[in-house]
Coordinates of C-alpha atoms in Angstrom, one line a residue:
X41 CA 182.0 0.2 52.1
X42 CA 184.4 -1.9 54.0
X43 CA 185.0 -5.5 52.9
X44 CA 184.6 -7.9 55.8
X45 CA 184.9 -11.7 56.0
X46 CA 183.2 -13.7 58.8
X47 CA 184.5 -17.1 59.8
X48 CA 183.6 -19.7 62.4
X49 CA 185.3 -22.4 64.3
X50 CA 183.6 -25.2 66.2
X51 CA 185.0 -27.5 68.9
X52 CA 183.6 -30.7 70.3
X53 CA 185.0 -32.6 73.3
X54 CA 186.4 -35.2 70.8
X55 CA 188.1 -32.6 68.6
X56 CA 189.4 -30.8 71.7
X57 CA 191.1 -34.0 72.9
X58 CA 192.8 -34.2 69.4
X59 CA 193.8 -30.5 69.7
X60 CA 191.8 -29.4 66.6
X61 CA 188.5 -27.9 65.5
X62 CA 185.7 -30.2 64.5
X63 CA 184.6 -27.7 61.8
X64 CA 185.7 -24.3 60.5
X65 CA 185.1 -22.1 57.5
X66 CA 183.7 -19.0 56.0
X67 CA 180.2 -17.7 56.8
X68 CA 180.8 -15.0 54.2
X69 CA 183.8 -13.7 52.4
X70 CA 184.6 -10.1 51.4
X71 CA 181.0 -8.9 52.2
X72 CA 180.6 -5.1 51.9
X73 CA 179.6 -3.5 55.1
X74 CA 178.6 0.1 55.7
X75 CA 180.3 1.8 58.7
X76 CA 176.9 1.7 60.5
X77 CA 176.4 -2.0 59.7
X78 CA 179.9 -2.9 61.0
X79 CA 179.3 -1.0 64.3
X80 CA 175.9 -2.7 64.7
X81 CA 177.4 -6.2 64.1
X82 CA 180.2 -5.6 66.5
X83 CA 177.8 -4.6 69.2
X84 CA 175.0 -7.1 68.6
X85 CA 177.2 -10.2 68.3
X86 CA 179.6 -9.5 71.2
X87 CA 182.8 -9.1 69.3
X88 CA 186.1 -8.1 71.0
X89 CA 189.3 -7.2 69.4
X90 CA 192.2 -9.7 69.3
X91 CA 195.9 -9.1 69.3
X92 CA 197.0 -12.6 68.3
X93 CA 198.3 -11.4 64.9
X94 CA 200.7 -8.5 64.4
X95 CA 198.9 -5.4 63.3
X96 CA 199.3 -3.8 59.9
X97 CA 199.5 0.0 60.1
X98 CA 199.1 0.1 63.8
X99 CA 195.6 -1.4 63.9
X100 CA 194.3 -4.9 64.5
X101 CA 192.6 -6.6 61.6
X102 CA 190.2 -9.1 63.2
X103 CA 187.7 -9.5 66.0
X104 CA 186.4 -12.5 67.8
X105 CA 183.5 -13.7 69.9
X106 CA 184.0 -15.8 72.9
X107 CA 183.4 -19.5 72.4
X108 CA 179.8 -20.4 73.4
X109 CA 177.9 -23.8 73.5
X110 CA 175.7 -24.1 70.5
X111 CA 174.6 -27.7 70.9
X112 CA 174.2 -29.0 74.5
X113 CA 173.6 -32.6 73.2
X114 CA 177.1 -32.8 71.7
X115 CA 178.6 -29.9 73.7
X116 CA 179.7 -28.2 70.5
X117 CA 181.2 -24.8 71.1
X118 CA 181.4 -22.1 68.4
X119 CA 183.4 -18.9 67.9
X120 CA 183.1 -16.4 65.1
X121 CA 185.6 -13.9 63.8
X122 CA 185.3 -10.8 61.6
X123 CA 188.3 -10.1 59.4
X124 CA 189.3 -6.9 57.7
X125 CA 189.7 -8.1 54.0
X126 CA 193.1 -7.4 52.5
X127 CA 191.2 -6.6 49.3
X128 CA 190.3 -3.3 51.0
X129 CA 192.3 -0.2 50.1
X130 CA 194.7 0.6 52.9
X131 CA 192.8 3.8 53.9
X132 CA 189.8 1.7 54.9
X133 CA 191.7 0.4 57.8
X134 CA 191.2 3.6 59.7
X135 CA 187.4 3.2 59.4
X136 CA 187.7 -0.3 60.6
X137 CA 189.4 1.0 63.8
X138 CA 186.9 3.8 64.1
X139 CA 184.1 1.3 64.0
X140 CA 185.6 -0.5 67.0
X141 CA 185.8 2.8 68.9
X142 CA 182.2 3.6 68.0
X143 CA 181.1 0.1 69.2
X144 CA 182.9 0.7 72.5
X145 CA 185.4 -2.1 72.0
X146 CA 188.5 0.0 72.1
X147 CA 189.2 3.5 73.5

C-alpha cells in the first residue's frame, strides 16, 4: 500500500483578482492505495506529473489535474493534486514512479 493525500484548490474570478484561491484543502489525507488503484486514479482523473517542487530521490512527489470549471454560475475553477505522503517508507517512492509509468504519464 502507498499512502496518498488528495488536495483541491478552487479559484473564482474574485479570488483570482486578489491573487489567491477561494478555497483549498484536503479531500483525503494519507489514504492507502494499492498500486492498481493508484494507476486507475491517475488515468481516470487526468492527472499529470508536476515538476514545481524539487524531487526527492530523483522522483517527483505529486501530480495535478488541469484547472476545470466546476460551477458555470460563479465560474469557479478547480484543480486536484495527489501527493506522495512523507509517512511512506522511502522504498515506496519507486512504486509511486512506476505507477506513473503504468498510467502512461511518464516514460
